[in-house]
Amino acid sequence: MKFPPMYRSMMPLDTVQHRDLRVDQSAPTLENAADLTAVFLNVVEFVDACREFPIVFVRTGDATDGKAAPVAPLAVLGLTQGENLFVKNGQWPGDYAPAYLRRYPFCMARLEAQSDNLAVCVDDTWKGLSTTQGERLFSEQGEATEFAQNLVKFLEAFETESERTQQACSEIDAAGLLEEIRFDAQMSDGAKIEVTGFLAVNHEKLMALPDDKVLAFHRNGLMALMEMHRVSLGNMTRLVAKRNQA
């Protein structure tokens, strides 16, 4: 079974099997993210994320029935494959951490491919899980604790926003606005790095949209999202600075 980035396991939580499971919130959660060059971002996060990272788009999966593969937004965290310039010793010292990272070691997943039912899962390889230390997930009677209830609300909100993000990306892609981009970085030691493989909104194509489409994009919030994405691309130079400092 192939797990999402960061996850080494995805075990569904069970009120009997995990009755005594505890979560040590002081334990590092981002050790598995140290080699993530980019991470999924929901569009609701663009306001905060555009101040820190370049926001780009990528195609996920394969094309089907003559249609292009779906598009998803990413926060770029490094300039080379396997590089993360934000994670330090399993912690996140930056101002804003994407929700994808904050939900770890938990997530919601479909246990059956064709099912719409989502189960709360946990990466049981994470070191912060035990039966002796931290916040309980279930009471002695098998009921979800307040900690677990808040966790489920966060995970459900993440899934809801993921669906909204998928719809937003589909509309942007259908308008033919995305194109491949390339960024050339010059390091202080003389090394040159070429960043490729990402998609961005083409400004000329955006400006050429018919008035009715511009109005629709303005009213449904996509115009603002695309502007935040375009502004965020200036953060590529911030990544260069962080890499030079490192």
Short mmCIF file of C-alpha atoms in Angstrom, two decimals:
data_model
loop_
_atom_site.label_atom_id
_atom_site.label_comp_id
_atom_site.label_asym_id
_atom_site.label_seq_id
_atom_site.Cartn_x
_atom_site.Cartn_y
_atom_site.Cartn_z
CA MET A 1 0.00 0.00 0.00
CA LYS A 2 1.31 3.44 -0.95
CA PHE A 3 0.97 6.03 1.79
CA PRO A 4 0.77 9.83 1.41
CA PRO A 5 4.01 11.83 1.84
CA MET A 6 5.25 11.78 5.47
CA TYR A 7 3.18 8.76 6.44
CA ARG A 8 4.84 5.40 7.07
CA SER A 9 1.60 3.75 8.16
CA MET A 10 -2.14 4.52 8.24
CA MET A 11 -3.93 2.53 10.93
CA PRO A 12 -7.66 3.22 11.45
CA LEU A 13 -8.40 4.23 15.03
CA ASP A 14 -10.51 1.73 16.93
CA THR A 15 -12.25 2.42 20.25
CA VAL A 16 -11.31 -1.04 21.55
CA GLN A 17 -7.85 -1.58 20.11
CA HIS A 18 -6.74 1.98 20.91
CA ARG A 19 -8.69 2.52 24.14
CA ASP A 20 -5.52 3.43 26.07
CA LEU A 21 -3.68 5.27 23.28
CA ARG A 22 -2.20 8.64 24.21
CA VAL A 23 -0.69 11.47 22.16
CA ASP A 24 2.42 13.23 23.42
CA GLN A 25 2.02 16.73 21.97
CA SER A 26 5.59 17.63 22.92
CA ALA A 27 7.05 14.98 20.60
CA PRO A 28 8.44 16.18 17.24
CA THR A 29 5.95 15.58 14.42
CA LEU A 30 7.88 16.67 11.35
CA GLU A 31 10.86 14.34 11.21
CA ASN A 32 9.29 12.59 8.22
CA ALA A 33 8.86 15.93 6.46
CA ALA A 34 12.57 16.76 6.40
CA ASP A 35 12.85 15.61 2.78
CA LEU A 36 9.59 17.11 1.47
CA THR A 37 10.45 19.71 -1.16
CA ALA A 38 6.80 20.72 -1.50
CA VAL A 39 3.58 19.99 0.35
CA PHE A 40 -0.13 20.10 -0.52
CA LEU A 41 -1.90 23.34 0.30
CA ASN A 42 -5.61 24.07 0.56
CA VAL A 43 -6.79 27.29 -1.09
CA VAL A 44 -8.10 28.60 2.24
CA GLU A 45 -4.44 28.72 3.32
CA PHE A 46 -3.28 30.95 0.47
CA VAL A 47 -3.70 34.14 2.54
CA ASP A 48 -1.17 32.99 5.14
CA ALA A 49 1.00 30.84 2.89
CA CYS A 50 1.62 33.44 0.20
CA ARG A 51 3.65 35.47 2.69
CA GLU A 52 6.11 32.62 3.28
CA PHE A 53 6.33 30.21 0.35
CA PRO A 54 5.99 30.12 -3.39
CA ILE A 55 2.57 28.62 -4.21
CA VAL A 56 2.58 26.57 -7.40
CA PHE A 57 0.44 23.94 -9.09
CA VAL A 58 1.21 20.38 -10.22
CA ARG A 59 -0.67 17.68 -12.05
CA THR A 60 -1.44 14.67 -9.89
CA GLY A 61 -2.04 11.18 -11.16
CA ASP A 62 -2.52 10.31 -14.82
CA ALA A 63 -4.71 11.65 -17.59
CA THR A 64 -7.93 9.69 -18.09
CA ASP A 65 -10.52 9.58 -20.90
CA GLY A 66 -8.59 12.16 -22.86
CA LYS A 67 -8.67 14.63 -19.97
CA ALA A 68 -5.59 16.13 -18.35
CA ALA A 69 -4.62 14.91 -14.89
CA PRO A 70 -6.13 16.89 -11.97
CA VAL A 71 -4.25 19.91 -10.65
CA ALA A 72 -3.32 20.57 -7.02
CA PRO A 73 -1.58 23.52 -5.30
CA LEU A 74 1.69 23.09 -3.42
CA ALA A 75 3.75 25.18 -1.05
CA VAL A 76 7.38 24.98 -2.19
CA LEU A 77 9.70 24.33 0.74
CA GLY A 78 13.03 23.71 -1.00
CA LEU A 79 14.93 24.23 -4.25
CA THR A 80 16.24 20.72 -4.87
CA GLN A 81 14.69 17.27 -4.63
CA GLY A 82 14.57 16.04 -1.03
CA GLU A 83 15.32 19.47 0.46
CA ASN A 84 13.13 21.16 3.06
CA LEU A 85 14.43 24.56 4.18
CA PHE A 86 11.79 25.00 6.90
CA VAL A 87 11.90 21.86 9.08
CA LYS A 88 14.57 21.98 11.80
CA ASN A 89 15.07 18.98 14.11
CA GLY A 90 11.52 17.80 13.57
CA GLN A 91 10.08 21.23 14.37
CA TRP A 92 8.73 24.12 12.32
CA PRO A 93 10.33 27.45 13.26
CA GLY A 94 8.48 29.42 10.55
CA ASP A 95 5.44 31.63 11.04
CA TYR A 96 2.96 29.44 9.16
CA ALA A 97 2.91 25.66 8.77
CA PRO A 98 0.59 24.14 6.14
CA ALA A 99 -2.37 22.19 7.55
CA TYR A 100 -1.13 19.06 5.78
CA LEU A 101 1.84 19.05 8.16
CA ARG A 102 -0.13 20.10 11.24
CA ARG A 103 -2.52 17.18 10.97
CA TYR A 104 0.29 14.59 11.24
CA PRO A 105 0.35 11.85 12.56
CA PHE A 106 -3.40 11.74 11.89
CA CYS A 107 -5.41 11.87 8.67
CA MET A 108 -8.69 10.70 7.20
CA ALA A 109 -8.74 8.00 4.55
CA ARG A 110 -11.12 5.73 2.68
CA LEU A 111 -10.71 2.15 3.82
CA GLU A 112 -12.31 0.89 0.61
CA ALA A 113 -11.58 2.36 -2.82
CA GLN A 114 -15.22 2.83 -3.84
CA SER A 115 -16.49 3.92 -0.43
CA ASP A 116 -17.39 7.49 0.52
CA ASN A 117 -16.84 6.75 4.21
CA LEU A 118 -13.71 8.22 5.74
CA ALA A 119 -11.98 6.81 8.80
CA VAL A 120 -9.64 8.61 11.17
CA CYS A 121 -6.23 7.02 10.79
CA VAL A 122 -2.91 7.40 12.57
CA ASP A 123 0.68 6.72 11.60
CA ASP A 124 1.43 4.26 14.39
CA THR A 125 5.18 4.47 13.67
CA TRP A 126 5.24 7.98 15.17
CA LYS A 127 7.27 8.13 18.37
CA GLY A 128 4.75 10.33 20.20
CA LEU A 129 2.20 7.55 20.64
CA SER A 130 2.11 5.52 23.86
CA THR A 131 -0.23 4.24 26.53
CA THR A 132 1.41 6.17 29.37
CA GLN A 133 2.10 9.76 28.34
CA GLY A 134 0.06 12.52 26.73
CA GLU A 135 -3.56 13.20 25.81
CA ARG A 136 -5.97 10.28 25.76
CA LEU A 137 -8.03 9.72 22.60
CA PHE A 138 -10.71 7.64 24.32
CA SER A 139 -12.13 7.52 27.80
CA GLU A 140 -12.32 4.34 29.86
CA GLN A 141 -15.84 3.90 28.47
CA GLY A 142 -14.59 4.11 24.88
CA GLU A 143 -15.96 7.59 24.20
CA ALA A 144 -13.94 10.18 22.28
CA THR A 145 -12.24 12.70 24.57
CA GLU A 146 -12.42 16.45 23.99
CA PHE A 147 -8.93 16.21 22.48
CA ALA A 148 -10.13 13.57 20.00
CA GLN A 149 -13.29 15.51 19.17
CA ASN A 150 -11.27 18.63 18.32
CA LEU A 151 -8.90 16.49 16.26
CA VAL A 152 -11.78 15.04 14.22
CA LYS A 153 -13.19 18.54 13.60
CA PHE A 154 -9.81 19.66 12.27
CA LEU A 155 -9.47 16.60 10.02
CA GLU A 156 -13.01 16.97 8.69
CA ALA A 157 -12.40 20.65 7.93
CA PHE A 158 -9.21 19.68 6.09
CA GLU A 159 -11.14 17.22 3.90
CA THR A 160 -13.90 19.74 3.21
CA GLU A 161 -11.34 22.35 2.16
CA SER A 162 -9.55 19.76 0.02
CA GLU A 163 -12.74 19.23 -1.99
CA ARG A 164 -13.14 22.99 -2.38
CA THR A 165 -9.51 23.22 -3.49
CA GLN A 166 -10.01 20.51 -6.09
CA GLN A 167 -12.98 22.40 -7.53
CA ALA A 168 -11.07 25.69 -7.63
CA CYS A 169 -8.11 24.11 -9.40
CA SER A 170 -10.40 22.45 -11.92
CA GLU A 171 -11.92 25.81 -12.85
CA ILE A 172 -8.52 27.47 -13.22
CA ASP A 173 -7.24 24.59 -15.32
CA ALA A 174 -10.36 24.49 -17.50
CA ALA A 175 -9.83 28.17 -18.31
CA GLY A 176 -6.45 27.27 -19.83
CA LEU A 177 -4.49 29.58 -17.54
CA LEU A 178 -1.72 27.26 -16.33
CA GLU A 179 1.71 26.87 -17.91
CA GLU A 180 5.01 25.33 -16.86
CA ILE A 181 7.44 27.67 -15.14
CA ARG A 182 11.17 27.63 -14.56
CA PHE A 183 13.17 29.43 -11.90
CA ASP A 184 16.95 29.78 -12.07
CA ALA A 185 18.70 30.35 -8.74
CA GLN A 186 22.28 31.51 -8.23
CA MET A 187 23.77 30.37 -4.93
CA SER A 188 26.35 32.35 -2.96
CA ASP A 189 28.93 29.58 -3.56
CA GLY A 190 28.50 29.93 -7.31
CA ALA A 191 26.26 26.90 -7.80
CA LYS A 192 23.28 27.26 -10.13
CA ILE A 193 19.95 25.56 -9.44
CA GLU A 194 17.13 25.15 -11.95
CA VAL A 195 13.69 24.68 -10.43
CA THR A 196 11.22 23.04 -12.84
CA GLY A 197 8.19 20.76 -12.87
CA PHE A 198 5.69 23.27 -11.54
CA LEU A 199 2.75 25.12 -13.11
CA ALA A 200 1.76 28.76 -12.67
CA VAL A 201 -0.97 31.07 -13.90
CA ASN A 202 0.05 32.87 -17.09
CA HIS A 203 -0.54 36.59 -16.61
CA GLU A 204 -1.19 37.33 -20.29
CA LYS A 205 -3.80 34.58 -20.52
CA LEU A 206 -5.41 35.83 -17.32
CA MET A 207 -5.65 39.37 -18.71
CA ALA A 208 -7.14 38.03 -21.95
CA LEU A 209 -10.09 36.35 -20.27
CA PRO A 210 -13.51 37.58 -21.44
CA ASP A 211 -15.29 39.98 -19.13
CA ASP A 212 -17.95 37.51 -18.07
CA LYS A 213 -15.31 35.00 -16.97
CA VAL A 214 -13.38 37.69 -15.08
CA LEU A 215 -16.57 38.69 -13.26
CA ALA A 216 -17.34 35.07 -12.40
CA PHE A 217 -13.81 34.49 -11.11
CA HIS A 218 -14.01 37.69 -9.07
CA ARG A 219 -17.29 36.73 -7.46
CA ASN A 220 -16.30 33.14 -6.62
CA GLY A 221 -12.94 34.23 -5.18
CA LEU A 222 -10.70 32.62 -7.80
CA MET A 223 -9.30 35.94 -8.99
CA ALA A 224 -8.05 36.70 -5.48
CA LEU A 225 -6.57 33.18 -5.17
CA MET A 226 -4.70 33.54 -8.44
CA GLU A 227 -3.35 36.93 -7.42
CA MET A 228 -2.06 35.51 -4.12
CA HIS A 229 -0.46 32.68 -6.07
CA ARG A 230 1.25 35.09 -8.46
CA VAL A 231 2.51 37.33 -5.65
CA SER A 232 3.83 34.30 -3.76
CA LEU A 233 6.18 33.36 -6.60
CA GLY A 234 8.42 36.20 -5.40
CA ASN A 235 9.19 34.00 -2.39
CA MET A 236 11.49 31.92 -4.58
CA THR A 237 14.16 34.50 -3.76
CA ARG A 238 13.44 33.95 -0.05
CA LEU A 239 14.15 30.25 -0.54
CA VAL A 240 17.47 31.15 -2.14
CA ALA A 241 18.32 33.34 0.86
CA LYS A 242 17.36 30.57 3.31
CA ARG A 243 19.50 28.06 1.41
CA ASN A 244 22.47 30.41 1.40
CA GLN A 245 22.09 30.95 5.16
CA ALA A 246 21.93 27.19 5.71
#
